[in-house]
Coordinates of C-alpha atoms and ligand atoms in Angstrom, one line a residue:
G1 CA 6.0 14.2 -1.5
C2 CA 3.4 15.2 1.0
G3 CA 4.9 13.0 3.7
L4 CA 1.8 10.9 3.9
C5 CA 3.2 7.9 2.2
I6 CA 5.6 5.4 3.8
K7 CA 6.8 4.2 0.5
A8 CA 7.6 6.1 -2.7
C9 CA 5.0 8.7 -3.7
P10 CA 2.5 7.1 -6.0
F11 CA 1.7 10.4 -7.6
D12 CA 5.4 11.4 -8.0
A13 CA 4.6 14.3 -5.7
I14 CA 2.3 15.9 -8.2
S15 CA -0.4 18.0 -6.8
I16 CA -0.5 16.5 -3.3
V17 CA 0.9 19.5 -1.6
N18 CA -0.3 21.1 1.6
L19 CA -2.8 18.3 1.9
P20 CA -1.9 16.8 5.3
E21 CA -3.4 19.5 7.6
E22 CA -6.6 19.9 5.7
L23 CA -6.8 16.2 5.3
E24 CA -6.4 15.4 9.1
E25 CA -9.8 17.0 9.7
E26 CA -11.3 14.4 7.3
A27 CA -9.7 11.4 9.1
V28 CA -12.5 8.8 9.6
H29 CA -10.7 5.7 10.7
R30 CA -7.3 4.3 11.4
Y31 CA -6.7 0.6 12.2
S32 CA -3.5 1.1 14.2
I33 CA -0.5 3.4 14.6
N34 CA 1.1 2.6 11.4
G35 CA -2.0 1.0 10.0
F36 CA -4.2 1.9 7.1
K37 CA -6.0 5.3 7.4
L38 CA -9.3 6.3 5.7
Y39 CA -10.2 9.9 5.0
S40 CA -13.8 11.0 4.4
L41 CA -16.8 8.8 3.5
P42 CA -19.2 8.1 0.7
I43 CA -22.6 9.7 1.3
P44 CA -25.6 7.3 1.1
K45 CA -28.6 8.9 -0.7
A46 CA -32.2 7.7 -0.1
G47 CA -33.7 5.9 -3.1
Q48 CA -30.4 6.1 -5.1
V49 CA -27.6 3.7 -5.9
V50 CA -24.3 5.1 -4.8
G51 CA -21.3 3.4 -6.4
I52 CA -17.8 3.3 -5.1
L53 CA -14.9 3.0 -7.5
G54 CA -11.2 2.7 -6.7
K55 CA -8.1 0.5 -6.4
N56 CA -8.0 -2.5 -4.1
G57 CA -6.7 -1.8 -0.7
T58 CA -7.8 1.9 -0.6
G59 CA -10.6 1.3 2.0
K60 CA -13.8 0.5 0.1
T61 CA -14.7 -2.3 2.4
T62 CA -13.7 -0.3 5.5
A63 CA -16.0 2.6 4.4
I64 CA -18.8 0.1 3.8
K65 CA -18.4 -1.5 7.2
I66 CA -18.6 2.0 8.8
L67 CA -21.8 3.0 7.0
A68 CA -23.3 -0.4 7.8
G69 CA -22.7 0.3 11.5
E70 CA -20.5 -2.8 11.7
L71 CA -17.3 -0.8 12.4
K72 CA -17.4 2.3 14.7
P73 CA -15.0 4.8 13.2
N74 CA -12.3 6.2 15.5
L75 CA -11.7 9.5 13.5
G76 CA -8.1 8.5 13.4
I77 CA -7.8 8.8 17.2
L78 CA -6.1 5.8 18.8
D79 CA -5.3 6.8 22.4
R80 CA -8.9 7.0 23.6
D81 CA -12.4 5.8 22.9
V82 CA -14.5 7.8 20.4
E83 CA -18.2 7.8 21.0
Y84 CA -20.9 8.4 18.4
D85 CA -21.6 11.9 19.9
E86 CA -18.2 13.0 18.8
I87 CA -18.6 11.3 15.4
I88 CA -21.9 13.1 14.8
K89 CA -20.3 16.4 15.8
R90 CA -17.5 15.8 13.3
F91 CA -20.0 15.4 10.4
R92 CA -22.1 18.4 11.5
G93 CA -23.6 20.2 8.6
S94 CA -23.2 17.3 6.2
E95 CA -25.7 14.7 5.2
L96 CA -23.7 12.2 7.2
Q97 CA -24.7 13.9 10.4
T98 CA -28.2 12.6 10.3
Y99 CA -27.0 9.3 9.1
F100 CA -24.7 8.8 12.1
Q101 CA -27.4 9.9 14.4
K102 CA -29.5 7.1 13.1
I103 CA -26.6 4.6 13.5
A104 CA -26.1 5.8 17.1
N105 CA -29.8 5.3 17.8
K106 CA -29.6 1.9 16.2
K107 CA -32.1 3.0 13.5
I108 CA -30.0 1.8 10.6
K109 CA -30.3 -1.8 9.8
A110 CA -27.9 -3.0 7.1
A111 CA -28.1 -5.9 4.7
H112 CA -24.6 -6.5 3.4
K113 CA -23.5 -8.8 0.6
I114 CA -19.8 -9.4 1.5
Q115 CA -17.0 -9.4 -1.0
Y116 CA -15.6 -12.9 -0.5
I117 CA -18.7 -15.1 -0.8
D118 CA -16.4 -18.2 -0.9
L119 CA -16.5 -18.2 2.9
V120 CA -20.3 -18.3 3.0
P121 CA -20.9 -22.1 2.8
R122 CA -18.8 -22.6 5.9
H123 CA -21.4 -20.7 7.9
L124 CA -24.5 -22.0 6.3
K125 CA -26.3 -25.3 6.1
G126 CA -29.1 -26.5 3.9
D127 CA -30.5 -26.3 0.4
V128 CA -31.0 -23.1 -1.6
K129 CA -34.8 -22.9 -1.0
T130 CA -34.6 -23.4 2.7
L131 CA -31.9 -20.7 3.0
L132 CA -33.8 -18.3 0.8
K133 CA -36.9 -18.8 2.9
K134 CA -35.0 -18.3 6.1
A135 CA -33.6 -14.9 4.9
D136 CA -37.0 -13.8 3.6
E137 CA -38.2 -10.9 5.8
R138 CA -39.9 -9.1 2.9
G139 CA -41.8 -12.0 1.3
I140 CA -39.9 -11.6 -2.0
A141 CA -37.1 -14.3 -1.8
L142 CA -38.7 -17.0 -3.9
D143 CA -39.7 -14.4 -6.5
L144 CA -36.1 -13.1 -6.7
G145 CA -35.0 -16.7 -6.8
K146 CA -37.0 -17.2 -9.9
Q147 CA -35.8 -14.0 -11.5
L148 CA -32.2 -15.2 -10.9
N149 CA -32.9 -18.7 -12.2
L150 CA -32.2 -20.2 -8.8
D151 CA -35.5 -22.1 -8.9
K152 CA -33.9 -24.9 -10.9
I153 CA -31.5 -25.6 -8.1
Y154 CA -33.7 -25.1 -5.1
D155 CA -33.0 -28.5 -3.6
R156 CA -29.2 -28.3 -4.1
D157 CA -27.0 -28.1 -1.0
V158 CA -25.2 -24.7 -0.5
R159 CA -21.9 -26.6 -0.4
N160 CA -22.3 -27.8 -4.0
L161 CA -23.0 -24.5 -5.6
S162 CA -20.8 -22.9 -8.3
G163 CA -19.4 -19.4 -7.6
G164 CA -22.1 -17.8 -9.8
E165 CA -24.9 -19.8 -8.1
L166 CA -23.6 -18.9 -4.7
Q167 CA -23.3 -15.2 -5.7
K168 CA -26.9 -15.1 -6.9
L169 CA -28.2 -16.8 -3.7
V170 CA -26.4 -14.3 -1.5
I171 CA -27.7 -11.4 -3.5
A172 CA -31.3 -12.6 -3.4
A173 CA -31.0 -13.2 0.4
T174 CA -29.5 -9.8 1.0
L175 CA -32.4 -8.1 -0.9
S176 CA -34.9 -10.2 1.0
K177 CA -33.9 -8.7 4.3
E178 CA -35.8 -5.8 5.7
A179 CA -33.1 -3.1 6.0
D180 CA -32.4 0.6 5.6
I181 CA -29.2 0.2 3.7
Y182 CA -28.4 -2.5 1.2
I183 CA -24.7 -3.0 0.4
F184 CA -23.2 -5.0 -2.4
D185 CA -19.5 -5.5 -2.3
E186 CA -18.5 -6.7 -5.8
P187 CA -21.8 -8.3 -6.9
S188 CA -20.6 -9.2 -10.4
S189 CA -17.8 -11.7 -9.4
Y190 CA -18.4 -15.1 -10.9
L191 CA -21.4 -13.9 -12.9
D192 CA -21.7 -14.0 -16.7
V193 CA -22.7 -11.0 -18.7
K194 CA -26.4 -11.8 -18.8
E195 CA -26.4 -12.4 -15.0
R196 CA -24.6 -9.2 -14.4
I197 CA -27.3 -7.2 -16.3
N198 CA -30.0 -9.2 -14.6
V199 CA -28.7 -8.6 -11.1
S200 CA -28.2 -4.9 -11.9
K201 CA -31.8 -4.5 -13.1
I202 CA -33.1 -6.3 -9.9
I203 CA -31.0 -4.0 -7.6
M204 CA -32.0 -0.8 -9.5
N205 CA -35.6 -1.9 -9.3
E206 CA -35.4 -2.1 -5.5
A207 CA -33.6 1.2 -5.0
K208 CA -36.5 3.4 -4.3
G209 CA -38.2 5.2 -1.4
N210 CA -36.1 5.7 1.8
K211 CA -33.7 2.8 1.2
Y212 CA -30.0 3.4 0.8
F213 CA -28.0 1.4 -1.7
L214 CA -24.2 1.2 -1.9
I215 CA -22.3 -0.8 -4.5
V216 CA -18.6 -1.5 -4.9
E217 CA -17.9 -2.8 -8.4
H218 CA -14.9 -3.1 -10.7
D219 CA -16.7 -4.1 -13.9
L220 CA -17.0 -0.5 -15.2
A221 CA -19.9 -1.3 -17.5
V222 CA -21.9 -2.7 -14.6
L223 CA -21.0 0.1 -12.2
D224 CA -22.0 2.7 -14.8
Y225 CA -25.3 1.0 -15.6
L226 CA -26.2 0.5 -12.0
S227 CA -25.2 3.7 -10.2
D228 CA -26.8 7.1 -9.9
F229 CA -23.8 8.7 -8.2
I230 CA -20.3 7.5 -7.5
H231 CA -17.5 8.3 -5.1
I232 CA -13.9 7.7 -6.1
I233 CA -11.5 6.3 -3.6
Y234 CA -7.9 7.1 -4.3
G235 CA -4.6 6.9 -2.3
D236 CA -1.9 4.5 -1.6
P237 CA -3.2 0.9 -1.3
G238 CA -2.7 -0.5 2.2
V239 CA -1.5 2.9 3.5
Y240 CA -4.3 5.4 3.1
G241 CA -7.4 6.1 1.1
I242 CA -9.4 9.3 0.4
V243 CA -13.0 9.3 -0.6
S244 CA -13.9 11.9 -3.2
K245 CA -17.0 14.1 -3.3
P246 CA -20.0 12.5 -5.0
Y247 CA -20.1 12.8 -8.8
G248 CA -22.8 11.9 -11.3
V249 CA -22.0 8.4 -12.6
R250 CA -21.0 9.4 -16.2
V251 CA -18.8 12.3 -15.2
G252 CA -17.4 10.5 -12.2
I253 CA -16.2 7.5 -14.2
N254 CA -14.7 9.7 -16.9
N255 CA -12.9 11.7 -14.2
Y256 CA -11.5 8.6 -12.7
L257 CA -10.3 7.3 -16.1
D258 CA -8.8 10.7 -16.8
G259 CA -7.0 10.6 -13.5
Y260 CA -8.1 14.0 -12.4
L261 CA -10.9 15.0 -9.9
P262 CA -12.0 18.6 -10.6
S263 CA -14.1 19.1 -7.4
E264 CA -11.0 18.4 -5.3
N265 CA -8.5 19.7 -7.8
M266 CA -6.6 16.5 -7.5
R267 CA -4.6 14.4 -9.9
I268 CA -4.9 10.8 -8.8
R269 CA -2.9 9.2 -11.6
K270 CA -0.2 10.4 -13.9
E271 CA -1.8 9.0 -17.1
P272 CA -5.3 8.6 -18.2
I273 CA -6.8 5.1 -18.7
Q274 CA -7.8 4.7 -22.3
F275 CA -10.1 2.1 -23.6
R276 CA -9.6 3.0 -27.2
K277 CA -8.2 0.1 -28.9
I278 CA -4.8 -0.2 -30.5
A279 CA -5.1 -2.4 -33.5
S280 CA -2.5 -5.1 -33.4
E281 CA 0.1 -5.0 -36.1
S282 CA -0.4 -7.9 -38.4
I283 CA 2.6 -10.1 -38.2
V284 CA 4.0 -11.5 -41.3
D285 CA 6.1 -14.5 -42.4
A286 CA 9.2 -14.5 -44.6
N287 CA 6.9 -14.0 -47.6
N288 CA 5.4 -11.0 -46.0
K289 CA 2.1 -12.8 -45.2
P290 CA 0.4 -13.2 -41.8
Y291 CA 0.4 -16.9 -41.0
K292 CA -1.7 -19.3 -39.1
Y293 CA -0.3 -20.2 -35.7
L294 CA -2.7 -22.8 -34.5
E295 CA -5.7 -24.5 -36.1
W296 CA -8.4 -26.8 -34.8
D297 CA -10.9 -29.1 -36.6
N298 CA -14.5 -29.5 -35.7
V299 CA -14.1 -30.8 -32.2
S300 CA -16.5 -32.7 -29.9
I301 CA -15.8 -33.1 -26.2
S302 CA -17.9 -34.9 -23.6
R303 CA -17.6 -34.2 -19.8
G304 CA -20.1 -36.5 -18.0
S305 CA -23.5 -35.6 -19.4
F306 CA -22.2 -32.3 -20.8
K307 CA -21.3 -32.1 -24.5
L308 CA -19.4 -29.4 -26.3
D309 CA -19.1 -28.9 -30.1
V310 CA -16.5 -26.6 -31.4
D311 CA -16.5 -25.3 -34.9
S312 CA -13.2 -25.5 -36.7
G313 CA -11.0 -22.3 -36.5
Y314 CA -7.6 -20.9 -36.6
V315 CA -5.5 -18.2 -34.9
M316 CA -2.9 -16.0 -36.6
N317 CA 0.3 -15.4 -34.7
G318 CA 0.2 -12.2 -32.6
E319 CA -3.5 -12.5 -32.3
V320 CA -5.6 -12.4 -29.0
I321 CA -8.8 -14.4 -29.1
G322 CA -11.5 -13.5 -26.6
I323 CA -13.9 -16.2 -25.3
I324 CA -17.4 -15.2 -24.1
G325 CA -20.6 -17.0 -23.2
P326 CA -22.8 -17.9 -20.2
N327 CA -21.6 -19.9 -17.3
A328 CA -21.5 -23.7 -17.6
I329 CA -21.4 -23.5 -21.5
G330 CA -17.9 -25.1 -21.9
K331 CA -15.5 -22.2 -22.0
T332 CA -13.2 -23.8 -19.4
T333 CA -13.6 -27.2 -21.1
F334 CA -12.4 -25.6 -24.4
I335 CA -9.4 -24.0 -22.8
K336 CA -8.4 -27.2 -21.1
F337 CA -8.6 -28.9 -24.5
L338 CA -6.2 -26.2 -25.9
A339 CA -4.0 -26.8 -22.9
G340 CA -3.9 -30.5 -23.8
E341 CA -5.6 -31.5 -20.5
I342 CA -8.7 -32.9 -22.1
K343 CA -8.8 -35.3 -25.0
P344 CA -11.6 -34.8 -27.4
E345 CA -13.9 -37.5 -28.8
N346 CA -13.4 -36.1 -32.3
G347 CA -11.1 -33.5 -33.9
N348 CA -7.7 -32.2 -33.0
I349 CA -5.3 -29.3 -32.8
I350 CA -2.8 -28.6 -35.6
T351 CA 0.3 -26.6 -34.7
Y352 CA 3.3 -25.8 -36.8
K353 CA 5.7 -26.3 -34.0
E354 CA 5.8 -27.6 -30.5
L355 CA 4.0 -24.9 -28.4
K356 CA 5.0 -24.1 -24.9
I357 CA 1.8 -23.3 -23.0
S358 CA 1.3 -21.0 -20.1
Y359 CA -2.1 -21.5 -18.5
K360 CA -4.0 -19.7 -15.7
P361 CA -6.9 -21.9 -14.7
Q362 CA -10.2 -20.3 -13.7
Y363 CA -10.1 -21.3 -10.0
I364 CA -6.9 -20.6 -8.1
G365 CA -6.4 -22.1 -4.7
P366 CA -3.5 -22.6 -2.3
E367 CA -2.9 -26.1 -3.8
M368 CA -1.7 -24.3 -6.9
F369 CA 1.5 -23.3 -5.2
Q370 CA 4.2 -25.5 -3.8
E371 CA 4.4 -25.4 0.0
G372 CA 7.0 -23.0 1.5
L373 CA 7.5 -21.0 -1.6
T374 CA 7.2 -17.2 -1.3
V375 CA 5.7 -14.9 -3.9
E376 CA 9.2 -13.9 -5.0
D377 CA 10.2 -17.6 -5.4
I378 CA 7.1 -18.3 -7.6
L379 CA 7.8 -15.3 -9.8
R380 CA 11.5 -16.0 -10.0
N381 CA 10.7 -19.6 -11.2
A382 CA 8.3 -18.2 -13.8
N383 CA 10.9 -15.7 -15.1
P384 CA 13.9 -14.3 -13.2
E385 CA 13.5 -11.0 -15.0
S386 CA 10.1 -10.4 -13.4
I387 CA 11.6 -9.7 -10.0
I388 CA 14.4 -7.4 -11.2
P389 CA 13.3 -3.8 -10.3
N390 CA 13.0 -1.6 -13.4
S391 CA 12.7 -4.5 -15.8
W392 CA 9.7 -4.2 -18.1
L393 CA 7.9 -7.1 -16.5
Y394 CA 8.6 -5.7 -13.0
L395 CA 7.3 -2.2 -13.9
E396 CA 4.3 -3.1 -16.0
L397 CA 3.1 -6.3 -14.4
I398 CA 4.5 -7.0 -10.9
Q399 CA 4.3 -3.4 -9.7
K400 CA 1.0 -2.7 -11.3
L401 CA -0.5 -5.7 -9.5
N402 CA 1.2 -4.5 -6.2
L403 CA 2.9 -7.9 -5.9
N404 CA 6.2 -6.3 -5.1
R405 CA 4.8 -5.5 -1.7
M406 CA 4.3 -9.1 -0.8
F407 CA 7.5 -10.8 -2.1
D408 CA 8.3 -12.3 1.3
R409 CA 4.8 -13.8 1.9
E410 CA 4.2 -17.4 1.5
A411 CA 2.1 -17.9 -1.6
R412 CA -0.3 -20.3 0.2
S413 CA -1.0 -17.7 2.8
L414 CA -2.3 -15.1 0.4
S415 CA -6.0 -14.0 0.1
G416 CA -8.1 -15.2 -2.8
G417 CA -7.6 -12.0 -4.8
E418 CA -3.8 -11.9 -4.1
M419 CA -3.4 -15.5 -5.2
Q420 CA -5.3 -14.7 -8.4
K421 CA -2.9 -11.9 -9.1
L422 CA 0.1 -14.0 -8.4
A423 CA -1.1 -16.8 -10.7
I424 CA -1.7 -14.2 -13.5
A425 CA 1.7 -12.6 -13.1
A426 CA 3.4 -16.0 -13.1
T427 CA 1.5 -17.1 -16.2
L428 CA 2.2 -13.9 -18.1
S429 CA 5.9 -13.7 -17.0
S430 CA 6.7 -17.2 -18.4
N431 CA 8.1 -17.3 -21.8
A432 CA 5.5 -19.2 -23.8
D433 CA 4.1 -19.6 -27.3
L434 CA 0.5 -19.9 -26.2
Y435 CA -1.1 -18.1 -23.3
L436 CA -4.4 -19.4 -21.9
L437 CA -6.2 -17.2 -19.3
D438 CA -9.5 -18.4 -17.9
E439 CA -11.3 -15.4 -16.3
P440 CA -8.3 -13.3 -15.3
S441 CA -10.1 -10.2 -14.1
A442 CA -12.0 -12.0 -11.3
H443 CA -11.1 -10.1 -8.0
L444 CA -9.0 -7.5 -9.8
D445 CA -9.7 -3.8 -9.6
V446 CA -10.1 -1.6 -12.7
E447 CA -6.4 -0.6 -12.9
E448 CA -5.2 -4.1 -12.4
R449 CA -7.6 -5.3 -15.1
L450 CA -6.3 -2.7 -17.5
A451 CA -2.7 -3.5 -16.6
I452 CA -3.0 -7.2 -17.4
A453 CA -5.1 -6.4 -20.6
K454 CA -2.2 -4.2 -21.8
I455 CA 0.4 -6.8 -20.9
I456 CA -1.5 -9.5 -22.8
R457 CA -1.6 -7.3 -25.9
R458 CA 2.0 -6.3 -25.7
L459 CA 3.3 -9.8 -25.0
T460 CA 1.5 -11.3 -27.9
E461 CA 2.7 -8.6 -30.2
I462 CA 6.3 -8.5 -29.1
R463 CA 6.7 -12.3 -28.8
K464 CA 4.5 -12.9 -31.9
V465 CA 2.6 -15.5 -29.9
T466 CA -1.1 -16.1 -29.2
A467 CA -3.4 -15.8 -26.3
F468 CA -6.9 -17.1 -25.5
V469 CA -8.8 -15.2 -22.8
A470 CA -12.2 -16.1 -21.3
E471 CA -13.7 -13.0 -19.8
H472 CA -17.1 -11.6 -18.6
D473 CA -16.0 -8.0 -18.3
I474 CA -17.1 -6.7 -21.7
I475 CA -14.9 -3.6 -21.6
I476 CA -11.8 -5.6 -20.9
L477 CA -12.9 -8.2 -23.5
D478 CA -13.4 -5.6 -26.1
F479 CA -10.0 -4.0 -25.3
I480 CA -8.0 -7.2 -25.6
S481 CA -9.6 -9.2 -28.3
D482 CA -8.7 -9.2 -32.0
R483 CA -11.4 -11.7 -32.5
I484 CA -13.9 -13.4 -30.2
I485 CA -15.3 -16.9 -30.0
V486 CA -18.9 -16.8 -28.9
F487 CA -20.3 -19.8 -26.9
N488 CA -24.0 -20.6 -26.9
G489 CA -26.3 -23.5 -26.2
N490 CA -27.9 -24.8 -23.1
P491 CA -25.8 -24.3 -19.9
G492 CA -24.8 -27.5 -18.1
I493 CA -26.1 -29.7 -21.0
Y494 CA -24.8 -28.6 -24.3
G495 CA -22.4 -26.0 -25.6
H496 CA -21.5 -24.8 -29.0
A497 CA -18.4 -22.7 -29.8
E498 CA -18.5 -20.7 -33.0
V499 CA -15.6 -19.8 -35.2
P500 CA -13.6 -16.7 -34.0
K501 CA -15.3 -13.6 -35.4
D502 CA -14.3 -10.0 -35.7
T503 CA -14.7 -8.3 -32.3
K504 CA -17.5 -6.0 -33.5
K505 CA -19.5 -8.8 -35.1
A506 CA -19.1 -11.1 -32.1
M507 CA -20.1 -8.4 -29.6
N508 CA -23.1 -7.4 -31.8
Q509 CA -24.2 -11.0 -31.8
L510 CA -23.7 -11.5 -28.1
L511 CA -25.7 -8.3 -27.2
S512 CA -28.5 -9.1 -29.6
D513 CA -28.9 -12.4 -27.9
L514 CA -29.0 -10.6 -24.6
K515 CA -31.3 -7.9 -26.0
I516 CA -29.1 -5.1 -24.7
T517 CA -27.4 -2.3 -26.6
I518 CA -24.2 -0.5 -26.0
R519 CA -23.2 3.0 -27.0
R520 CA -19.9 4.8 -26.7
D521 CA -19.3 7.7 -24.4
S522 CA -18.8 10.8 -26.4
E523 CA -15.8 11.9 -24.3
S524 CA -13.9 8.8 -23.2
G525 CA -15.0 6.4 -25.9
R526 CA -15.8 3.8 -23.3
P527 CA -18.7 1.4 -23.9
R528 CA -21.9 2.2 -21.9
I529 CA -24.9 0.0 -21.6
N530 CA -28.1 1.7 -22.7
K531 CA -31.0 1.7 -20.2
E532 CA -33.8 -0.6 -21.5
G533 CA -36.4 1.3 -23.6
S534 CA -34.3 4.5 -23.7
Y535 CA -34.2 6.5 -26.9
L536 CA -30.7 5.1 -27.9
D537 CA -31.7 1.6 -27.0
R538 CA -34.7 1.7 -29.3
L539 CA -32.8 3.4 -32.0
Q540 CA -29.9 1.0 -32.0
K541 CA -32.3 -2.0 -31.9
T542 CA -34.1 -0.8 -35.0
K543 CA -30.8 -0.3 -36.8
G544 CA -29.5 -3.7 -35.6
E545 CA -26.5 -1.9 -34.1
F546 CA -26.4 -3.5 -30.7
Y547 CA -22.7 -2.7 -30.3
A548 CA -21.8 0.8 -31.3
T549 CA -18.1 1.2 -32.0
T550 CA -18.0 5.0 -32.5
Ligands
ADP601 P1 -10.6 -2.3 -0.3 O1 -12.0 -2.8 0.1 O2 -10.6 -1.0 -1.0 O3 -9.8 -3.3 -1.0 P2 -10.1 -2.5 2.6 O4 -11.0 -1.5 3.3 O5 -10.6 -3.9 2.6 O6 -9.8 -2.0 1.1 O7 -8.7 -2.4 3.3 C1 -7.9 -1.2 3.2 C2 -6.7 -1.5 4.0 O8 -7.0 -1.7 5.4 C3 -5.9 -2.7 3.6 O9 -4.6 -2.5 3.5 C4 -6.2 -3.7 4.7 O10 -5.2 -4.6 4.8 C5 -6.4 -2.8 5.9 N1 -7.3 -3.4 6.9 C6 -8.6 -3.9 6.6 N2 -9.2 -4.4 7.7 C7 -8.3 -4.3 8.7 C8 -8.3 -4.6 10.1 N3 -9.3 -5.1 10.7 N4 -7.2 -4.3 10.8 C9 -6.1 -3.7 10.2 N5 -6.0 -3.4 8.9 C10 -7.1 -3.7 8.1
ADP602 P1 -17.8 -22.6 -18.3 O1 -16.3 -22.4 -18.3 O2 -18.4 -22.1 -19.6 O3 -18.5 -22.0 -17.1 P2 -17.2 -25.4 -18.0 O4 -16.4 -25.8 -19.2 O5 -16.5 -25.3 -16.7 O6 -18.1 -24.2 -18.3 O7 -18.3 -26.5 -17.7 C1 -19.3 -26.9 -18.7 C2 -20.3 -27.9 -18.1 O8 -19.5 -29.1 -18.0 C3 -20.7 -27.6 -16.7 O9 -22.1 -27.9 -16.5 C4 -19.9 -28.4 -15.8 O10 -20.6 -28.7 -14.6 C5 -19.7 -29.6 -16.6 N1 -18.4 -30.3 -16.3 C6 -17.2 -29.8 -16.4 N2 -16.2 -30.7 -16.1 C7 -16.9 -31.9 -15.8 C8 -16.5 -33.2 -15.4 N3 -15.2 -33.5 -15.2 N4 -17.5 -34.1 -15.3 C9 -18.8 -33.8 -15.5 N5 -19.2 -32.6 -15.8 C10 -18.3 -31.6 -16.0
MG603 MG1 -15.2 -21.5 -16.8

């Protein structure tokens, strides 16, 4: 290896040779002697949206804090203070020189939407409208509130907001500030597809003139739609991260997926990430026919003043069913019904044997885990095989989610994102007949999302069982689903779940309701959202082909 890594070389020593000396000149920040180290920085560009793409723990938030002027970088020097003069000198000749001059002269004001918005209500008091008005230095807050559909909940206290409502409030407040750089750390968390597109359009619309915009985002369709340029951060999570040169967004994302960065001549992953779908083998019974695994009648469920109607449907064994629809439309209610946690007013589930259910609820908190249990304990209880190094589950699930690095930690002490990964790993490790996953990709990075998507497909195929997955990341949803249940109706009041449809049909319907079109990238085959009014957008709309599959 190159000697940089404390643990096993994540690249299997491929291509990282002779890097250390060159790289040391690029050191931007180090937290402590054996602490995480960041090399190089993204370059903000006036009037443009610059995206940042990379694994969790490789320094995205650290880089953002430095560019926001919230963290003074120490250039990796720990034994003395480093002043901005020295920092400016270090970036001499690059665009960052002027940028740091401005930071040093306090000429950069940053508006920063933090990653973990769950913490926000603890620091704020009041209703949505009052908070928006308070943030409103540009006189646009109430207009943004309307565009984000917050006007219906203007008198609601901030402590009673759902994750999506809170996210939209914080985004509107951030944009309402008078600032030089606007930063959005994972803006799509908790938002449904329509809201993700809506927020992207609003941000793109603001990114003009002299303002800088930086976005960290793991929903690739959103990052692609929103950004003009991207920087890729690669490295060893928790140990070091290296920021790449800027790439145009299409090429940059394709390079990232390929696992090779041409400008730096660097292989960042052994295998490419491929979103081309592997059709699941149809599983047959003794008479050589696929068989129904689970069926449900027309079902009605009431939850307070909310009502959900579900059209009757069935699932074949080995099939993965995607669930998509706006927030507050009854997706979680339906999953809880499948889990047997909610009794319907009418209708029922028909199964052909007793099904063992493994369920990951949407919201994961410390109360999910028994006090005193470590990550390793929880995984061992789910399935002892999962903690045996070199077992399939260990290699493909535990290691891909980086959980092996936190075996000794108490489950309850983990961060929100880490708890989410533990809950997913425990759910997928368990031997079950029916897997229910409610929004698994929340807080996960692109590689973690793909890892669990692959696991879900493999498990259902090998064990000939079934999974239902509610998901707002359309690339992941497309990848895992054999068929999709589309939910529509009036959020918060009435929901209607359709019969599971062929993935292409369901996506086409969803997108035509949202009035957006998706094409396929000619090289990687990944879905890309067309810009509104572009040639392809108009062409696909005339043809009624909202979701292109080739
Ligand atoms: P990302 O945003 O890509 O997930 P971060 O920049 O948040 O990554 O963190 C990168 C690494 O730096 C992590 O291993 C994290 O634990 C570590 N780190 C972050 N903040 C601090 C800090 N204040 N002190 C020490 N280590 C930190
Ligand atoms: P989704 O998962 O699609 O976001 P949910 O199934 O969680 O939607 O919720 C649908 C609607 O039902 C929401 O408006 C929610 O507030 C409401 N709801 C859910 N559970 C209850 C309950 N126990 N009592 C009253 N309303 C509820
Ligand atoms: Mg839900």
